[in-house]
mmCIF file of C-alpha atoms in Angstrom:
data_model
loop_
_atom_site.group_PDB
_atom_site.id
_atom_site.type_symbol
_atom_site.label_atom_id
_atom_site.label_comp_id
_atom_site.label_asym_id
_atom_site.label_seq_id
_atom_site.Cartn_x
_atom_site.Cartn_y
_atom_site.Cartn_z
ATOM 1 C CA UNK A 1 0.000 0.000 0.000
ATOM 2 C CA UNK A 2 1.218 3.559 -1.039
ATOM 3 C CA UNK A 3 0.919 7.225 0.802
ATOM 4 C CA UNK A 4 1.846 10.029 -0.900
ATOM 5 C CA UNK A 5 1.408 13.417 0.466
ATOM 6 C CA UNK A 6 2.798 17.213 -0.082
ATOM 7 C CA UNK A 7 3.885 19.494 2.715
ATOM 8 C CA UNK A 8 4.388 22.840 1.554
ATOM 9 C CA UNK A 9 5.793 25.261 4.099
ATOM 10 C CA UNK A 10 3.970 28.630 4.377
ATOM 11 C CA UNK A 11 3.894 31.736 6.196
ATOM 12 C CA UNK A 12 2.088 30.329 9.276
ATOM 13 C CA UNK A 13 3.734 26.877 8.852
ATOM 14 C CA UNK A 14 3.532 23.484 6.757
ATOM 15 C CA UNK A 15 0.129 23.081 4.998
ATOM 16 C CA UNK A 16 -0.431 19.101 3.910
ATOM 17 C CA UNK A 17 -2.329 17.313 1.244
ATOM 18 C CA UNK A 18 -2.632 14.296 -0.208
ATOM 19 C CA UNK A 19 -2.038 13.228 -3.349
ATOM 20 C CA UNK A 20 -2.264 10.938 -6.392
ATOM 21 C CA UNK A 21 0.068 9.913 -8.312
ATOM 22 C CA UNK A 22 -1.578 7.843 -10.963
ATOM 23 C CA UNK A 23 -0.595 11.002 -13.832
ATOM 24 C CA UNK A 24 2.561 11.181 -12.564
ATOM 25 C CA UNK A 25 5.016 9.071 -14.867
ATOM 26 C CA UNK A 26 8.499 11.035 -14.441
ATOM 27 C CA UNK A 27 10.274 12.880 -11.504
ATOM 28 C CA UNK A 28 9.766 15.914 -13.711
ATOM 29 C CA UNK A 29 6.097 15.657 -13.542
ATOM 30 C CA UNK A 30 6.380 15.553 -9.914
ATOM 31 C CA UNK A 31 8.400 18.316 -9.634
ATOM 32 C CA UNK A 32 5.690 20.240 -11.898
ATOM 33 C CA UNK A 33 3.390 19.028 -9.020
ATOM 34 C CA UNK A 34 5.096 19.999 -6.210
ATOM 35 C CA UNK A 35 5.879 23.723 -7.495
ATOM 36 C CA UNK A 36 2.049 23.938 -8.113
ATOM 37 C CA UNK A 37 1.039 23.423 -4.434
ATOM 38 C CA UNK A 38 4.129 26.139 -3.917
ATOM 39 C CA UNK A 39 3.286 29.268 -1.953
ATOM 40 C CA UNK A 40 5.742 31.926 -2.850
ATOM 41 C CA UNK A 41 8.163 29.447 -4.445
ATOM 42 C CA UNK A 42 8.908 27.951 -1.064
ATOM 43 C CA UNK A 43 9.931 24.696 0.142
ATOM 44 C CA UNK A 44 7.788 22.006 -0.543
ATOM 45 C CA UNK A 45 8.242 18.110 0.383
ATOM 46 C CA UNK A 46 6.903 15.304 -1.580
ATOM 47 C CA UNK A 47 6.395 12.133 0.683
ATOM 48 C CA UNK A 48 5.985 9.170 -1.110
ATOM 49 C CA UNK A 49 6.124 5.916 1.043
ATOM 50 C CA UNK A 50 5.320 2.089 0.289
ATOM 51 C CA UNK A 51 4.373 0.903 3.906
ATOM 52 C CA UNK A 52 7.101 -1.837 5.500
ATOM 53 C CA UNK A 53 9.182 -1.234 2.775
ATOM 54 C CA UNK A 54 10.477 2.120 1.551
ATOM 55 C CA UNK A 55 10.025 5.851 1.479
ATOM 56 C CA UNK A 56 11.194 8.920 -0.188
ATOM 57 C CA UNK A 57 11.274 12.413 0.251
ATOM 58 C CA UNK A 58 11.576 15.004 -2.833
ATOM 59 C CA UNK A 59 12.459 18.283 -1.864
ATOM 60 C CA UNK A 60 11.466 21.546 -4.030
ATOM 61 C CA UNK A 61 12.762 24.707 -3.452
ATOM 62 C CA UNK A 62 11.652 27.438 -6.080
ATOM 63 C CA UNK A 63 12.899 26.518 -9.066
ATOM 64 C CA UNK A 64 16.198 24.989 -7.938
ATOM 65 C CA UNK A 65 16.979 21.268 -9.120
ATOM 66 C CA UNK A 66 15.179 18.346 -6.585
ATOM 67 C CA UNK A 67 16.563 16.679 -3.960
ATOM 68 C CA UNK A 68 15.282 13.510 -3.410
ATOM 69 C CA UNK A 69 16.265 10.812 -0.674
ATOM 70 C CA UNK A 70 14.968 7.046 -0.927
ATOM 71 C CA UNK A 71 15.081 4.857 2.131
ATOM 72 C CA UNK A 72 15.961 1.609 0.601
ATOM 73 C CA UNK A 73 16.647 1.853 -3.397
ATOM 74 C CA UNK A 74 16.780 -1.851 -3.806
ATOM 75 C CA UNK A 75 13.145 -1.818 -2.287
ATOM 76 C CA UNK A 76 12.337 1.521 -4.391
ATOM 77 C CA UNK A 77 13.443 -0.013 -7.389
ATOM 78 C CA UNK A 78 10.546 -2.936 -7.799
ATOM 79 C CA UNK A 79 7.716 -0.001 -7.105
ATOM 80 C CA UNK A 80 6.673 1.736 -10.029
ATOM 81 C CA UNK A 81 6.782 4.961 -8.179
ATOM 82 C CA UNK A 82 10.440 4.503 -6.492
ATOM 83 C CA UNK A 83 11.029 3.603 -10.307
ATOM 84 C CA UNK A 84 10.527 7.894 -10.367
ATOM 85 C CA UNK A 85 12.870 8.776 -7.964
ATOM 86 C CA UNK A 86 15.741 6.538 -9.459
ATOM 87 C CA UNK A 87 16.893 8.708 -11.798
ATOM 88 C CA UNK A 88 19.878 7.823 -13.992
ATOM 89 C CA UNK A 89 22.186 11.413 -12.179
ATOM 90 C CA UNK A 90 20.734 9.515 -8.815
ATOM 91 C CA UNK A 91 22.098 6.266 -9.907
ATOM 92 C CA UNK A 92 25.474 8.069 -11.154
ATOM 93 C CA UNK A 93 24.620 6.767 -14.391
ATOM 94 C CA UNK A 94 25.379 8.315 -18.294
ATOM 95 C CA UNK A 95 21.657 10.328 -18.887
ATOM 96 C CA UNK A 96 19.879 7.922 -21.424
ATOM 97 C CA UNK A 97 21.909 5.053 -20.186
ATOM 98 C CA UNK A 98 18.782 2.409 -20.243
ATOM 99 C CA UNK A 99 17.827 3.404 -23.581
ATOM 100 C CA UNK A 100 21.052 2.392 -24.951
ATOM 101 C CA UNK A 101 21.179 -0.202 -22.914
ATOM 102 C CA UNK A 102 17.910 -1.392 -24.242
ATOM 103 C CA UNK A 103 18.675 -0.486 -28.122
ATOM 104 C CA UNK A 104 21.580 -3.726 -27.342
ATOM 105 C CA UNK A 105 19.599 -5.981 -25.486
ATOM 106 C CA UNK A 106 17.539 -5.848 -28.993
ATOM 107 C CA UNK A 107 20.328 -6.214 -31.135
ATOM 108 C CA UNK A 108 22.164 -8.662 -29.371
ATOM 109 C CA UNK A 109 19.977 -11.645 -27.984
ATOM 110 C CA UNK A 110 20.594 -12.951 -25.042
ATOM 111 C CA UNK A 111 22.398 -15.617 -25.850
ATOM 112 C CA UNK A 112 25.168 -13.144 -27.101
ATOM 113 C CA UNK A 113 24.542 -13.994 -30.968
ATOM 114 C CA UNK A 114 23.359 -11.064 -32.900
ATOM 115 C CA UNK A 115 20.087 -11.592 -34.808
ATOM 116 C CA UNK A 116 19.993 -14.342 -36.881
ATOM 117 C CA UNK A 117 23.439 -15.919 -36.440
ATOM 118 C CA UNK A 118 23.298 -19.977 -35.313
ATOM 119 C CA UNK A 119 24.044 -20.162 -31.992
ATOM 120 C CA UNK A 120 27.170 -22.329 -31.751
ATOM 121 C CA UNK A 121 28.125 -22.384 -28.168
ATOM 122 C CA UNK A 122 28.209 -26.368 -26.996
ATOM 123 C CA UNK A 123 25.807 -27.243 -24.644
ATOM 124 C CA UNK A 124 27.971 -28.445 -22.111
ATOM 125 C CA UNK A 125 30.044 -25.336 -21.250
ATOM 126 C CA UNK A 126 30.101 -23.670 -18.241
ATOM 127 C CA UNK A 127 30.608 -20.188 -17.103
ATOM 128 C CA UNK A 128 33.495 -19.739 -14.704
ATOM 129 C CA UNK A 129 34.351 -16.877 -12.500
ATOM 130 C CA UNK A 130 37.627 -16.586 -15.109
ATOM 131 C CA UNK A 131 35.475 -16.423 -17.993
ATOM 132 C CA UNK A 132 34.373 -12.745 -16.542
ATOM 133 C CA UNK A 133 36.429 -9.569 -17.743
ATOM 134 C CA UNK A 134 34.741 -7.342 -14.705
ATOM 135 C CA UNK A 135 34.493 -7.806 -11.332
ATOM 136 C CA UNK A 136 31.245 -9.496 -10.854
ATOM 137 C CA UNK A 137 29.455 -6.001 -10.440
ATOM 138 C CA UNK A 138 26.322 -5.173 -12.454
ATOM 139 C CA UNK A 139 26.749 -1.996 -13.279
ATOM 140 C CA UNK A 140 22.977 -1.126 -13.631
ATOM 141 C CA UNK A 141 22.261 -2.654 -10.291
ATOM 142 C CA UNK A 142 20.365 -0.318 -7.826
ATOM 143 C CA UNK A 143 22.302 -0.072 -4.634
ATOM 144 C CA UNK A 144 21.617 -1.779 -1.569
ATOM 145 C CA UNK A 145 19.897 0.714 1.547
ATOM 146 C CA UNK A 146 20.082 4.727 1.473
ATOM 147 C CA UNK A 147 20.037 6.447 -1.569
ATOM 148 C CA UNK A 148 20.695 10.229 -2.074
ATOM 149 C CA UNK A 149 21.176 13.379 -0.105
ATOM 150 C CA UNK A 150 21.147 12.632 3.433
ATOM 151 C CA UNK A 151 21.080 16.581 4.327
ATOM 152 C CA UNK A 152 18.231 16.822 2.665
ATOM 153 C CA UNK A 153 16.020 18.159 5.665
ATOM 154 C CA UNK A 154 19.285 18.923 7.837
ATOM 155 C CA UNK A 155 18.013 22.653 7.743
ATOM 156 C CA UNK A 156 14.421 21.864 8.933
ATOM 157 C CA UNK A 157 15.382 20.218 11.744
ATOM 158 C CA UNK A 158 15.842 16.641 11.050
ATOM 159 C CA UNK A 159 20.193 15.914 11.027
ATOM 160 C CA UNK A 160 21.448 13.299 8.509
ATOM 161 C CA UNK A 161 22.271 10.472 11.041
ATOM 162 C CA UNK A 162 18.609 10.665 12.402
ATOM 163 C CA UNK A 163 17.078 10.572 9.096
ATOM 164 C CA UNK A 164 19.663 7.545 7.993
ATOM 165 C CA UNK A 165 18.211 5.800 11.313
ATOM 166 C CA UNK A 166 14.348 5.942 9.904
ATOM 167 C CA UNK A 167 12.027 2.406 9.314
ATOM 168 C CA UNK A 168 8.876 2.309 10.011
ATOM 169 C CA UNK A 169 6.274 5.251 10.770
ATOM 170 C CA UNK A 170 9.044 7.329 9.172
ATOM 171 C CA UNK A 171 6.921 10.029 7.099
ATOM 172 C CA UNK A 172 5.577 10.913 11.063
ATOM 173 C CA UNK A 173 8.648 10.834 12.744
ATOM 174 C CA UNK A 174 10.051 13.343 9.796
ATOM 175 C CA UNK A 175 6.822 15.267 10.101
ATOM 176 C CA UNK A 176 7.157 15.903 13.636
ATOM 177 C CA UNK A 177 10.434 16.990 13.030
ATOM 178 C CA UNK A 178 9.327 19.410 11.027
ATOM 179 C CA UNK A 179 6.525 20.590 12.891
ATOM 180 C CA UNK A 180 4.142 19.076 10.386
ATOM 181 C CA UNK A 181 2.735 16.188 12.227
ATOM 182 C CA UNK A 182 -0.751 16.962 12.999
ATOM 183 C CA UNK A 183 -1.102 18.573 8.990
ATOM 184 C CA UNK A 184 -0.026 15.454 8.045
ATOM 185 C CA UNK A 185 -1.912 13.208 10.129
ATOM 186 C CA UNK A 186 -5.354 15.024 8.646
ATOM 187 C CA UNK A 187 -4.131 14.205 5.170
ATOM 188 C CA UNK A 188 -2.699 10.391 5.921
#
């Protein structure tokens, strides 16, 4: 089950609402959401959290660049909205990396013969740990546990080794950090 909810911080405080995410297909469309429910071009938080399992906070501040910060990106990585988050500068991947990754995969079958070449690798091979030029790594794997800036609400009151230390009931814990919890809590 997912919660997703915007806190954007106002004069008198945070205001809350929830919030679908159904339209939502790329972490610039978010970002076009968040700067909507804006006041003044000031901070707004995007919680998005898959309960028992992950959650991630996007951070928009006027029209500077997001921040985001995902829990667990392994987790993040099988949900269609952590998909979102996991942007290929987030990854420390080339921009456009899975398309060309993807344009390959096409040309080359998995078997490593191109299209329409016999495959003439003898059934009883085996791959050995020799047989490998890298070092075992994939290097489109997701990383295991935190992923992204840790400072992210430093300056609203919640330090990076607190927010590293989150699990469960997280989005509340942050709230009340913030001073948000009982906007949120109408909203979750």
């Amino acid at each position: 089950m997912y919660f997703a909810a915007l806190l954007a911080r106002t004069e008198d405080g945070w205001e809350a609402s929830d919030t679908e995410l159904d339209d939502v297909e790329t972490l610039s469309d978010l970002t076009d959401l968040a700067r909507e429910a804006s006041v003044d071009e000031d901070t707004v938080l995007v919680f998005i959290e898959q309960e028992d399992a992950w959650f991630g906070v996007v951070r928009v501040d006027g029209e500077d660049d997001p921040r985001i910060f995902i829990s667990d990106a392994t987790a993040a990585a099988r949900s269609s909205y952590g998909e979102i988050l996991l942007t290929d500068e987030l990854l420390g991947r080339e921009p456009g990396a899975e398309d060309t990754i993807a344009a390959l995969e096409e040309l080359v079958g998995l078997d490593d013969t191109e299209d329409g070449d016999p495959d003439t690798t003898p059934d009883n091979t085996t791959a050995t740990d020799d047989d490998d030029d890298d070092d075992g790594l994939d290097a489109d794997a997701v990383p295991a546990g935190p992923l992204g800036d840790t400072r992210i609400l430093a300056d609203l009151g919640l330090p990076e080794a607190e927010l590293l230390m989150l699990r469960t009931d997280a989005l509340v814990e942050i709230a009340d950090a913030l001073g948000a919890a009982e906007v949120l809590e109408t909203v979750r």
